[in-house]
Tab-separated table of N, CA and C in Angstrom:
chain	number	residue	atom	x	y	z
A	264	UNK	N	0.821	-1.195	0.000
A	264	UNK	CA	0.000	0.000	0.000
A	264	UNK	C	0.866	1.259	0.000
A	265	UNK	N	2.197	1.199	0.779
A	265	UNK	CA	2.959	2.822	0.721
A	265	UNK	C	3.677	2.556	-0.760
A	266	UNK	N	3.999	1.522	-1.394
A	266	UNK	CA	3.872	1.388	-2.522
A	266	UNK	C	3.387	2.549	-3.380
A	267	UNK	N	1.897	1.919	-3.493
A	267	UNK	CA	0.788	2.392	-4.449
A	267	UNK	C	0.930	4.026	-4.053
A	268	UNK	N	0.786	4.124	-3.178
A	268	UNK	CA	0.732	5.908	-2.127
A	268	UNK	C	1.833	6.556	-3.082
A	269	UNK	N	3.073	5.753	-2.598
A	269	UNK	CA	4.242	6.902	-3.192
A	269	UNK	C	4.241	6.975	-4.405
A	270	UNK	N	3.736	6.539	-5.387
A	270	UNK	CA	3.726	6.050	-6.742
A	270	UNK	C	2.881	7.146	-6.931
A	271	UNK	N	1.846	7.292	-6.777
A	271	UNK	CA	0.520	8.169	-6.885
A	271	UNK	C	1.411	9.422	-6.509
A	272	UNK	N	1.488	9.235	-5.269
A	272	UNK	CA	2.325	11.245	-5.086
A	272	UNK	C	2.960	11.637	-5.713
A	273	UNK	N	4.266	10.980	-6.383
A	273	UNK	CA	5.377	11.006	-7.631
A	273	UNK	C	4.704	11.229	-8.681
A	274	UNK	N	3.735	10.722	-9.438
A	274	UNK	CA	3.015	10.921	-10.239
A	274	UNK	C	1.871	12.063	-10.122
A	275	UNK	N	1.608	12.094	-9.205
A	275	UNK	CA	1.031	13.928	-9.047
A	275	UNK	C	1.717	14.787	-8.980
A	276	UNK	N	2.766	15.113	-8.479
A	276	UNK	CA	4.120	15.805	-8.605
A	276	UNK	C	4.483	15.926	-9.717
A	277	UNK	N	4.659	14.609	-10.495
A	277	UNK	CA	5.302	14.883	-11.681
A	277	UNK	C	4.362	15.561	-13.069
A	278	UNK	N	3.046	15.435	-12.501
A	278	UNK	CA	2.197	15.762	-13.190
A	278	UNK	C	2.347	17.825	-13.012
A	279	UNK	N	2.330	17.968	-12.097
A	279	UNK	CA	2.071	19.278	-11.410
A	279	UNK	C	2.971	20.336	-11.805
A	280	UNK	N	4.731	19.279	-11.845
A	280	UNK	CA	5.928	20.380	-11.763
A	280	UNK	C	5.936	20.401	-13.636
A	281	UNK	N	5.416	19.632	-14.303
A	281	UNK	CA	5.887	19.202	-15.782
A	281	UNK	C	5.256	20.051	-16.639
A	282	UNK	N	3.867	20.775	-15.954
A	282	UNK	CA	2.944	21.315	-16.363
A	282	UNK	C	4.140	22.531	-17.355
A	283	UNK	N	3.384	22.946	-18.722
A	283	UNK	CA	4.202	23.995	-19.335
A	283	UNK	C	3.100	24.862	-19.951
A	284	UNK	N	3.138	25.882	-20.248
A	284	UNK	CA	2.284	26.679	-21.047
A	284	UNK	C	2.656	27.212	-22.156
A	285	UNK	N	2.608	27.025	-23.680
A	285	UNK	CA	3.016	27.799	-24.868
A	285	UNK	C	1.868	28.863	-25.305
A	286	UNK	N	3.416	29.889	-25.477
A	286	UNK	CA	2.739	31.219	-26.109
A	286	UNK	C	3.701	31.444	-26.734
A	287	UNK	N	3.691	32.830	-27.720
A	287	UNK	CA	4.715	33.598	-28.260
A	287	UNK	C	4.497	35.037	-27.773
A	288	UNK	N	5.552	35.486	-27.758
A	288	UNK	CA	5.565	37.358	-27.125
A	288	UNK	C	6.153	37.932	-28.064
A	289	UNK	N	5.662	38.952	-28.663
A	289	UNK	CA	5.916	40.026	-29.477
A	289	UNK	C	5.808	40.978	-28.806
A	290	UNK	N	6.913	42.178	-29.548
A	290	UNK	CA	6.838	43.478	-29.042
A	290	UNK	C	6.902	44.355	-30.270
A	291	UNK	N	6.456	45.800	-29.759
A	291	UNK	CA	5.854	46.725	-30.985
A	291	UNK	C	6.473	48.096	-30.187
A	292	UNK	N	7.946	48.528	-30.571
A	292	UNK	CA	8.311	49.857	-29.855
A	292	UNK	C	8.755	50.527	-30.483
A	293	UNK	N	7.930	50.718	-31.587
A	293	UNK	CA	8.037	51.808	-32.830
A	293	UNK	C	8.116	53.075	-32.265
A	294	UNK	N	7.344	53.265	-31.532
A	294	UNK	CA	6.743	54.976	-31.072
A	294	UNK	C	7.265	55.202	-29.533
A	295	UNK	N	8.157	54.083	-29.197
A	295	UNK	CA	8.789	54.335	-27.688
A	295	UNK	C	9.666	55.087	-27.344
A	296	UNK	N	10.253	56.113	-28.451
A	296	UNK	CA	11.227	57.374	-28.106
A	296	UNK	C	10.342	58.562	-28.118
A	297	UNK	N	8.972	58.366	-28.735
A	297	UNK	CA	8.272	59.610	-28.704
A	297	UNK	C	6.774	59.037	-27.592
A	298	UNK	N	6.516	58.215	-27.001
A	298	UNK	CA	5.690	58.083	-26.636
A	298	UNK	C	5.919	57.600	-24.914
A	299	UNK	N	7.335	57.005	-24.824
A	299	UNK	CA	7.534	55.969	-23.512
A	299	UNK	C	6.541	54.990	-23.591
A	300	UNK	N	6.079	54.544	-24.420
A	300	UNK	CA	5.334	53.095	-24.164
A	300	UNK	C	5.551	52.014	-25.257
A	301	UNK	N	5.425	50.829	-25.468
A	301	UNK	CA	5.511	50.272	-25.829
A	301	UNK	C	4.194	48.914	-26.189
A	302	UNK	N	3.863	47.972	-26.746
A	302	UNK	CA	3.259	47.128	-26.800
A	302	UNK	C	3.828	45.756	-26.334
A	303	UNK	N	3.160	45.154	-25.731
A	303	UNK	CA	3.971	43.725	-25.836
A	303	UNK	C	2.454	42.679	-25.918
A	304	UNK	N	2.609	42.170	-27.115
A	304	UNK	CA	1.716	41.065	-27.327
A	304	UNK	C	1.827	39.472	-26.928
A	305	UNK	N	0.846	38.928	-26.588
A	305	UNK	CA	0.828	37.257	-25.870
A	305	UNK	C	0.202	36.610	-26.839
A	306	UNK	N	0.681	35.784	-27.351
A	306	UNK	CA	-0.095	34.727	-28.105
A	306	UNK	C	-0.477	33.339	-27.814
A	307	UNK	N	-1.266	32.982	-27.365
A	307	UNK	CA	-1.649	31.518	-26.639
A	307	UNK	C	-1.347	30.720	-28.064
A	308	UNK	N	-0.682	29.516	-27.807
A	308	UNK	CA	-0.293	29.152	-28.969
A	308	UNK	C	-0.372	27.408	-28.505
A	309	UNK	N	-1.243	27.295	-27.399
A	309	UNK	CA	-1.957	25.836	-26.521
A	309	UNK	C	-2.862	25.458	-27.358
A	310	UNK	N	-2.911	24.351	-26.367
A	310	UNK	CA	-4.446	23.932	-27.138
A	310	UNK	C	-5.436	23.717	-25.777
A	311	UNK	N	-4.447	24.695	-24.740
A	311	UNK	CA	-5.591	24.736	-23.886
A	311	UNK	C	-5.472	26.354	-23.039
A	312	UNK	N	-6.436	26.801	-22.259
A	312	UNK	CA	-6.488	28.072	-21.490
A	312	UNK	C	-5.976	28.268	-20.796
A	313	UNK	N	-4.825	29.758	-20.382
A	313	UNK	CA	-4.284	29.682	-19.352
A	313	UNK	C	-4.735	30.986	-18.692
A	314	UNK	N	-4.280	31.195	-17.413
A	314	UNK	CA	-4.432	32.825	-16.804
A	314	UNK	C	-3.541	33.432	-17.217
A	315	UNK	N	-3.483	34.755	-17.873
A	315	UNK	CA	-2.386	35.978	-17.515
A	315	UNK	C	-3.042	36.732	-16.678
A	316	UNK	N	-2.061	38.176	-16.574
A	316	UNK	CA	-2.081	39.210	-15.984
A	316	UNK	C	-3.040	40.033	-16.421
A	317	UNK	N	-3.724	41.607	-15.744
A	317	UNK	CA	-4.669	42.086	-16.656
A	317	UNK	C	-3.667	43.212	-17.251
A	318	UNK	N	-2.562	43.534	-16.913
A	318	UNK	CA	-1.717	44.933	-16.833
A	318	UNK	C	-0.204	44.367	-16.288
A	319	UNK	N	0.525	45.236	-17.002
A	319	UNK	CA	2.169	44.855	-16.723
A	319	UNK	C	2.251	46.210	-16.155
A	320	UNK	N	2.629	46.182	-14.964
A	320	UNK	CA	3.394	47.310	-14.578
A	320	UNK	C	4.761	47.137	-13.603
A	321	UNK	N	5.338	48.428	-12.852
A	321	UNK	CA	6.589	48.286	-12.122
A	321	UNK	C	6.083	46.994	-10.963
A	322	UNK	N	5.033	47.018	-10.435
A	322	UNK	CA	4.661	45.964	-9.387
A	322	UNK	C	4.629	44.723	-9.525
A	323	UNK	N	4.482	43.953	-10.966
A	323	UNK	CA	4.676	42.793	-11.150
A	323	UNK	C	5.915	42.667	-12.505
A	324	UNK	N	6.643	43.852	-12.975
A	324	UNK	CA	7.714	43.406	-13.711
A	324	UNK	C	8.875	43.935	-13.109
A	325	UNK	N	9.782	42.895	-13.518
A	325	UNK	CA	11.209	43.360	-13.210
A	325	UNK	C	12.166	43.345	-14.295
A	326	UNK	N	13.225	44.692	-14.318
A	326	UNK	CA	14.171	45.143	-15.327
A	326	UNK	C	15.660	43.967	-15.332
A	327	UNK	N	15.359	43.106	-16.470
A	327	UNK	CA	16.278	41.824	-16.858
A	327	UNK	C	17.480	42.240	-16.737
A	328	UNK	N	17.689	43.083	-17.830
A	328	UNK	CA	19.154	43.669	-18.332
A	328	UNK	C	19.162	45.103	-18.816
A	329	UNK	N	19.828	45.963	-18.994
A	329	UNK	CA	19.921	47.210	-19.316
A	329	UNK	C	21.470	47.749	-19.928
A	330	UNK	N	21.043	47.799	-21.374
A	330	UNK	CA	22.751	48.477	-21.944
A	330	UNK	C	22.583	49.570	-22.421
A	331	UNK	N	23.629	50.339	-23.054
A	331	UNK	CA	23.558	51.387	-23.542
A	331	UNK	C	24.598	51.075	-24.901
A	332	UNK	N	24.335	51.926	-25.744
A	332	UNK	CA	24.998	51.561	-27.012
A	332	UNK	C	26.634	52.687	-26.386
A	333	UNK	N	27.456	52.366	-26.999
A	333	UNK	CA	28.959	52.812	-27.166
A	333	UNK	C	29.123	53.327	-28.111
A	334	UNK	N	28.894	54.286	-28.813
A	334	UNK	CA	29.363	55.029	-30.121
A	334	UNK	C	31.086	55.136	-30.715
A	335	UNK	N	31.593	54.780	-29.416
A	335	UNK	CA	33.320	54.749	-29.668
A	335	UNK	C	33.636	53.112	-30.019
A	336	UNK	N	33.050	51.778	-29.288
A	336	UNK	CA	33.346	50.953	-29.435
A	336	UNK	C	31.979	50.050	-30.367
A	337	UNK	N	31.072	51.086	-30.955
A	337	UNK	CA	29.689	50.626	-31.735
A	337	UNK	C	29.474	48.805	-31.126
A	338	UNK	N	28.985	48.879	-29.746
A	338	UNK	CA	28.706	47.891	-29.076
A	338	UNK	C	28.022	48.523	-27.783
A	339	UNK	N	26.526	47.298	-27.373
A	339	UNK	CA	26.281	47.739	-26.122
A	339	UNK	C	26.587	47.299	-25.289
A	340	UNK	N	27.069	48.175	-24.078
A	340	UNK	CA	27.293	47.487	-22.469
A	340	UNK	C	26.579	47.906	-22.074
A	341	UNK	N	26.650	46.383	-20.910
A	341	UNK	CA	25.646	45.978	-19.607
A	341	UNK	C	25.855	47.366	-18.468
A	342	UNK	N	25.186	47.618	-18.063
A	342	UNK	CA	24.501	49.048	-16.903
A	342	UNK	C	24.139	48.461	-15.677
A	343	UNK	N	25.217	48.678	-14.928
A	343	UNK	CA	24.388	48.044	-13.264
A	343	UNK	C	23.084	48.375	-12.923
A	344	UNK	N	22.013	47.361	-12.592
A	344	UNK	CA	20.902	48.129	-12.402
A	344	UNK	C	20.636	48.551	-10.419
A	345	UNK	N	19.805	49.354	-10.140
A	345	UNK	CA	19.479	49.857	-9.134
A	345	UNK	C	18.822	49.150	-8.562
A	346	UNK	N	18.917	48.599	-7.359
A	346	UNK	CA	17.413	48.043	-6.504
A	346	UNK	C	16.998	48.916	-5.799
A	347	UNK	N	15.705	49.362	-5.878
A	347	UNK	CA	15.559	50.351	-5.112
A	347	UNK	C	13.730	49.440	-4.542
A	348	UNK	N	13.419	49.637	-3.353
A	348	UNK	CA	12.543	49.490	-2.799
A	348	UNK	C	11.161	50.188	-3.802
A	349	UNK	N	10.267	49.357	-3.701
A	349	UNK	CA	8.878	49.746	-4.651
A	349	UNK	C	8.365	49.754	-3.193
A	350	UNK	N	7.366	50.561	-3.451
A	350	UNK	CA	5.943	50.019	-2.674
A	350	UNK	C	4.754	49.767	-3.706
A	351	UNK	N	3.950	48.326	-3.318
A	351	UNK	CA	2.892	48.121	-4.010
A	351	UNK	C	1.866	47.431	-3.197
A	352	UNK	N	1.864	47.953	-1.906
A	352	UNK	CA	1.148	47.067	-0.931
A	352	UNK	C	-0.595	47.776	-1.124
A	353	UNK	N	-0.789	49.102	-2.156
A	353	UNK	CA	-2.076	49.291	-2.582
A	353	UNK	C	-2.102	48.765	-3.696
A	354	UNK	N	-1.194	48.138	-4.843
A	354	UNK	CA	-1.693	47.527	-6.272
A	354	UNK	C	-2.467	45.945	-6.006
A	355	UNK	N	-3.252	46.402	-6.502
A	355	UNK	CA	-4.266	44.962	-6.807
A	355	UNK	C	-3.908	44.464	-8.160
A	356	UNK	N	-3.747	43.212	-8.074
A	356	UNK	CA	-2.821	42.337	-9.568
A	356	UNK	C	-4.583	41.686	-9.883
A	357	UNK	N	-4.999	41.570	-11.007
A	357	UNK	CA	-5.914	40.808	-11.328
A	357	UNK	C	-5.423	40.277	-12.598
A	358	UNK	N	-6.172	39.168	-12.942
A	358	UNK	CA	-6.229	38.525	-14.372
A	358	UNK	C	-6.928	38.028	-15.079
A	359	UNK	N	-7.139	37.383	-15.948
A	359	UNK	CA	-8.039	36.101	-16.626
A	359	UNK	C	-7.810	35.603	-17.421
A	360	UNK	N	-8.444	34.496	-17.862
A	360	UNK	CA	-7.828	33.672	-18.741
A	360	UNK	C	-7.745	34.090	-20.072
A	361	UNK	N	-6.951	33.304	-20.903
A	361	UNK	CA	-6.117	33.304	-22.350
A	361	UNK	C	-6.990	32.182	-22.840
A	362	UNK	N	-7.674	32.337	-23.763
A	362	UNK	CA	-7.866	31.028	-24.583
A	362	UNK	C	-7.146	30.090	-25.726
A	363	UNK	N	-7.114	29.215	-25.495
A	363	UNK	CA	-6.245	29.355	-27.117
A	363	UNK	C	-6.366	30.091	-28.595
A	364	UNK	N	-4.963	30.394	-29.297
A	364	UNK	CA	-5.169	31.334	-30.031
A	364	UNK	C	-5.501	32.109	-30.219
A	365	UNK	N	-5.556	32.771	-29.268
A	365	UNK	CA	-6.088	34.362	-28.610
A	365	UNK	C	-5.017	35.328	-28.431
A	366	UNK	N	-4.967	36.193	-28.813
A	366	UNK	CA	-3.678	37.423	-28.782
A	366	UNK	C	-4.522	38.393	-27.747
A	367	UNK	N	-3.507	38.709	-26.562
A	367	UNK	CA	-4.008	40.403	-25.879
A	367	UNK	C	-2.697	40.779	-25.767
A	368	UNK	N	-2.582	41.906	-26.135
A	368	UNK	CA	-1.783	42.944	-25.711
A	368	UNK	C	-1.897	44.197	-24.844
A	369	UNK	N	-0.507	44.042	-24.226
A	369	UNK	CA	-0.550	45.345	-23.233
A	369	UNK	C	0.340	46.261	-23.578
A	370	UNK	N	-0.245	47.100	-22.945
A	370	UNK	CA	0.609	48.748	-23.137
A	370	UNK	C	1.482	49.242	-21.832
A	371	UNK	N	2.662	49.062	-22.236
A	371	UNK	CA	3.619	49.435	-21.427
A	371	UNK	C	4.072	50.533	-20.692
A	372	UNK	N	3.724	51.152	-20.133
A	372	UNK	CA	4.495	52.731	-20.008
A	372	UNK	C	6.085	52.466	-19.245
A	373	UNK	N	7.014	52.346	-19.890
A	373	UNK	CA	8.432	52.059	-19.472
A	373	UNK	C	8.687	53.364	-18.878
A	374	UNK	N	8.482	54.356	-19.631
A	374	UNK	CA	8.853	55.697	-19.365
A	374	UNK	C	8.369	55.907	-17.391
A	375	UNK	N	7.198	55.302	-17.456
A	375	UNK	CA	6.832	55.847	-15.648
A	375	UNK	C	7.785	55.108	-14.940
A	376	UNK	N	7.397	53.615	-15.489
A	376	UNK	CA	8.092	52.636	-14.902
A	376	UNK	C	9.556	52.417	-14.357
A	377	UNK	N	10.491	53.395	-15.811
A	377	UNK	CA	11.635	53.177	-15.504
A	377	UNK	C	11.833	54.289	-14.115
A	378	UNK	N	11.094	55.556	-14.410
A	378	UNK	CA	11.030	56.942	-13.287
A	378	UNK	C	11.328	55.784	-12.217
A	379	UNK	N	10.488	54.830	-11.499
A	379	UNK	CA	10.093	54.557	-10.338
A	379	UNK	C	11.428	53.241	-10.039
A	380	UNK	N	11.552	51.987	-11.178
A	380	UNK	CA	12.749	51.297	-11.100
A	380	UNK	C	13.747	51.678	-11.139
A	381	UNK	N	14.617	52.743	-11.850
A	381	UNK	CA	15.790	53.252	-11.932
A	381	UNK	C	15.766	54.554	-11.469
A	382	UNK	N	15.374	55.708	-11.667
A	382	UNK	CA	15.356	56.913	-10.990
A	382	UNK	C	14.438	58.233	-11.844
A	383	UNK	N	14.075	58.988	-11.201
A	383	UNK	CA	13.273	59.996	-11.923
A	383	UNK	C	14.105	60.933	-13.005
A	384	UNK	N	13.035	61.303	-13.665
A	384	UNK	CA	13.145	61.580	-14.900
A	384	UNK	C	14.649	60.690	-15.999
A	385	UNK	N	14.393	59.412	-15.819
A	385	UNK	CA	15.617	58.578	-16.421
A	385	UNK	C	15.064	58.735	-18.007
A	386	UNK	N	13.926	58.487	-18.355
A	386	UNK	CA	13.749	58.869	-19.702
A	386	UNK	C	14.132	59.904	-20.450
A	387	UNK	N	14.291	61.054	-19.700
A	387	UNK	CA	14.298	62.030	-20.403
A	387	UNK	C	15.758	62.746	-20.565
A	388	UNK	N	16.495	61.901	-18.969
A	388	UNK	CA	17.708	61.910	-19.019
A	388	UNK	C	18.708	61.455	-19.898
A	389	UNK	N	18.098	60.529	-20.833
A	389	UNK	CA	18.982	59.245	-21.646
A	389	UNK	C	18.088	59.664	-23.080
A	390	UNK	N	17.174	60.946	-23.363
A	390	UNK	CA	16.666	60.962	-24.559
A	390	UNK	C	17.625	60.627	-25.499
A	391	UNK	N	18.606	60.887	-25.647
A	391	UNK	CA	20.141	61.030	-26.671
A	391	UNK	C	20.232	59.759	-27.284
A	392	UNK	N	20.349	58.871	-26.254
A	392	UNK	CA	21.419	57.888	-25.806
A	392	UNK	C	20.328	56.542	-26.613
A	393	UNK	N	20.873	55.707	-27.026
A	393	UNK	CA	20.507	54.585	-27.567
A	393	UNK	C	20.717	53.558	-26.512
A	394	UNK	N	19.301	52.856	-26.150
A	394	UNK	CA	19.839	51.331	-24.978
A	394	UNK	C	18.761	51.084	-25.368
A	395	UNK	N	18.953	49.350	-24.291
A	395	UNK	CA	18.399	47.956	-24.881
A	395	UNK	C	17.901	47.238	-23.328
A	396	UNK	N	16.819	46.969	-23.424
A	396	UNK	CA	16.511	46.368	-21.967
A	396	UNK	C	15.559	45.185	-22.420
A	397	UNK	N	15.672	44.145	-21.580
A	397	UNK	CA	14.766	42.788	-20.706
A	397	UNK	C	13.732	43.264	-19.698
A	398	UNK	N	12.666	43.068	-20.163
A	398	UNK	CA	12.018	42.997	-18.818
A	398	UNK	C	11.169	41.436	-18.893
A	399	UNK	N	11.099	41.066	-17.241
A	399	UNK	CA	10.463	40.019	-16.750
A	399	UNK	C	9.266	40.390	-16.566
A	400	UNK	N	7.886	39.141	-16.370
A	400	UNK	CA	7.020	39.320	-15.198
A	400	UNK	C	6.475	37.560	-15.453
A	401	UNK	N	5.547	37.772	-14.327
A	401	UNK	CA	5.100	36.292	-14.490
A	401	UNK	C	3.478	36.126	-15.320
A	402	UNK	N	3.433	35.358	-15.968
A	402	UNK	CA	1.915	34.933	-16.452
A	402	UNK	C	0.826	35.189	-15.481
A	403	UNK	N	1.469	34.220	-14.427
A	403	UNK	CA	0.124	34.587	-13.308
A	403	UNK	C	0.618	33.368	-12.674
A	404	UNK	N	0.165	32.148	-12.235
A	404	UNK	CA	0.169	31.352	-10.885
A	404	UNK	C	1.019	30.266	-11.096
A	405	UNK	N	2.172	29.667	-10.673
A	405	UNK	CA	3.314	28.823	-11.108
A	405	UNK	C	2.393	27.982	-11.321
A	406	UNK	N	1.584	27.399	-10.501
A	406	UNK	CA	0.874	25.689	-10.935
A	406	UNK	C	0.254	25.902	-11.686
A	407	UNK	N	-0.463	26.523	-12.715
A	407	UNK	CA	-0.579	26.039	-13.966
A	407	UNK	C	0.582	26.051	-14.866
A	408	UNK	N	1.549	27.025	-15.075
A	408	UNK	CA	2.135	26.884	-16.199
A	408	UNK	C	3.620	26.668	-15.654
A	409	UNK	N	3.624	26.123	-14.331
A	409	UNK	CA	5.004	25.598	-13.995
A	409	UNK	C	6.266	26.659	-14.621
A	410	UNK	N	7.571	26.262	-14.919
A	410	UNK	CA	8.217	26.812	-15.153
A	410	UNK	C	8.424	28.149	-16.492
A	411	UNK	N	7.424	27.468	-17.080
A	411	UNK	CA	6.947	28.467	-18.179
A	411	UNK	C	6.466	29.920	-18.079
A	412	UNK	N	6.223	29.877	-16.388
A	412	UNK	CA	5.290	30.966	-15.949
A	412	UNK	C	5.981	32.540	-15.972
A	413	UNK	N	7.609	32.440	-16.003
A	413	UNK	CA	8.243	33.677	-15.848
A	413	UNK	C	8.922	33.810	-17.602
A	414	UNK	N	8.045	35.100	-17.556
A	414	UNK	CA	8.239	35.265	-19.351
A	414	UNK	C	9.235	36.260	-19.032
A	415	UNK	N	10.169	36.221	-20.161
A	415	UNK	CA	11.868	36.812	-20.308
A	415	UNK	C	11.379	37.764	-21.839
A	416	UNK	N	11.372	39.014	-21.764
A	416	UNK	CA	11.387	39.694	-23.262
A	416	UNK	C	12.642	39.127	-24.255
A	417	UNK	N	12.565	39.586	-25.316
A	417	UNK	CA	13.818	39.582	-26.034
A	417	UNK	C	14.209	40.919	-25.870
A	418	UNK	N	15.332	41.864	-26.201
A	418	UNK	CA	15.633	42.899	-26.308
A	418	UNK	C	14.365	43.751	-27.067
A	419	UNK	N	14.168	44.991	-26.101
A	419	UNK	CA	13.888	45.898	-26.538
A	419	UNK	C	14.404	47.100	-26.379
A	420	UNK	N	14.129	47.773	-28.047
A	420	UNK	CA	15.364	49.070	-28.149
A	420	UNK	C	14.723	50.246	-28.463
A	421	UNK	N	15.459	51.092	-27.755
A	421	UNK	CA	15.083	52.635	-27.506
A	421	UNK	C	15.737	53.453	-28.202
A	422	UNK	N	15.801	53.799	-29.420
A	422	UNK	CA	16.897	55.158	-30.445
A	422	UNK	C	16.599	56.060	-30.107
């Protein structure tokens, strides 16, 4: 019988941690030197429903990587980033589900965002300057989409 038991738990476990969720993420930051925002699109690309987020903001994303282009060595370097304490103990995170083959997109405001992650007026400080940033956040609840759940951007660039 502890047999059968442990067999069953291993197999719910393995069921639980294996879980994955496919999508594709696109981004659209055509108008992000004149606008500070950006698009970033989700594409459920399952054949079944998952939860996202309703809104990406500083409270549930975090800044991956951050370079700046080099005009002397036409290459970008990595930029230590800042930790600086958020408060979000008034943001309410809500979500709902994704169906399959369903696209939503959100609208980014990097420009506030970065004010509050890196320091005020950083947008307007770096208008000049050409850089490239990662940002994280999560889908929404690890047990459905297990490790899949923390989406990684590809580079997005700011001229």
């Amino acid at each position: 019988m502890k047999k059968i038991t442990s067999f069953l738990l291993l197999m719910i476990g393995w069921f639980v941690f294996s879980q994955k969720c496919n999508y594709q993420i696109f981004t659209n930051a055509e108008n992000l030197k004149e606008t500070g925002k950006f698009k970033l699109i989700i594409k459920n690309t399952d054949n079944k429903s998952f939860k996202i987020r309703k809104e990406i903001s500083f409270c549930n994303m975090r800044l991956e990587s951050l370079e700046f282009y080099n005009e002397e060595t036409q290459s970008f370097e990595k930029i230590n980033l800042a930790n600086k304490d958020i408060d979000c103990f008034t943001y309410k995170d809500s979500d709902f589900t994704l169906k399959p083959s369903k696209i939503y997109t959100y609208e980014v405001n990097i420009k506030s965002d970065l004010a509050v992650m890196q320091s005020d007026k950083f947008f307007e400080a770096f208008d000049d300057r050409k850089y490239r940033f990662k940002i994280s956040f999560p889908l929404d609840s690890y047990s459905q989409c297990g490790e899949s759940n923390k989406v990684i951007t590809d580079w997005i660039y700011k001229n």
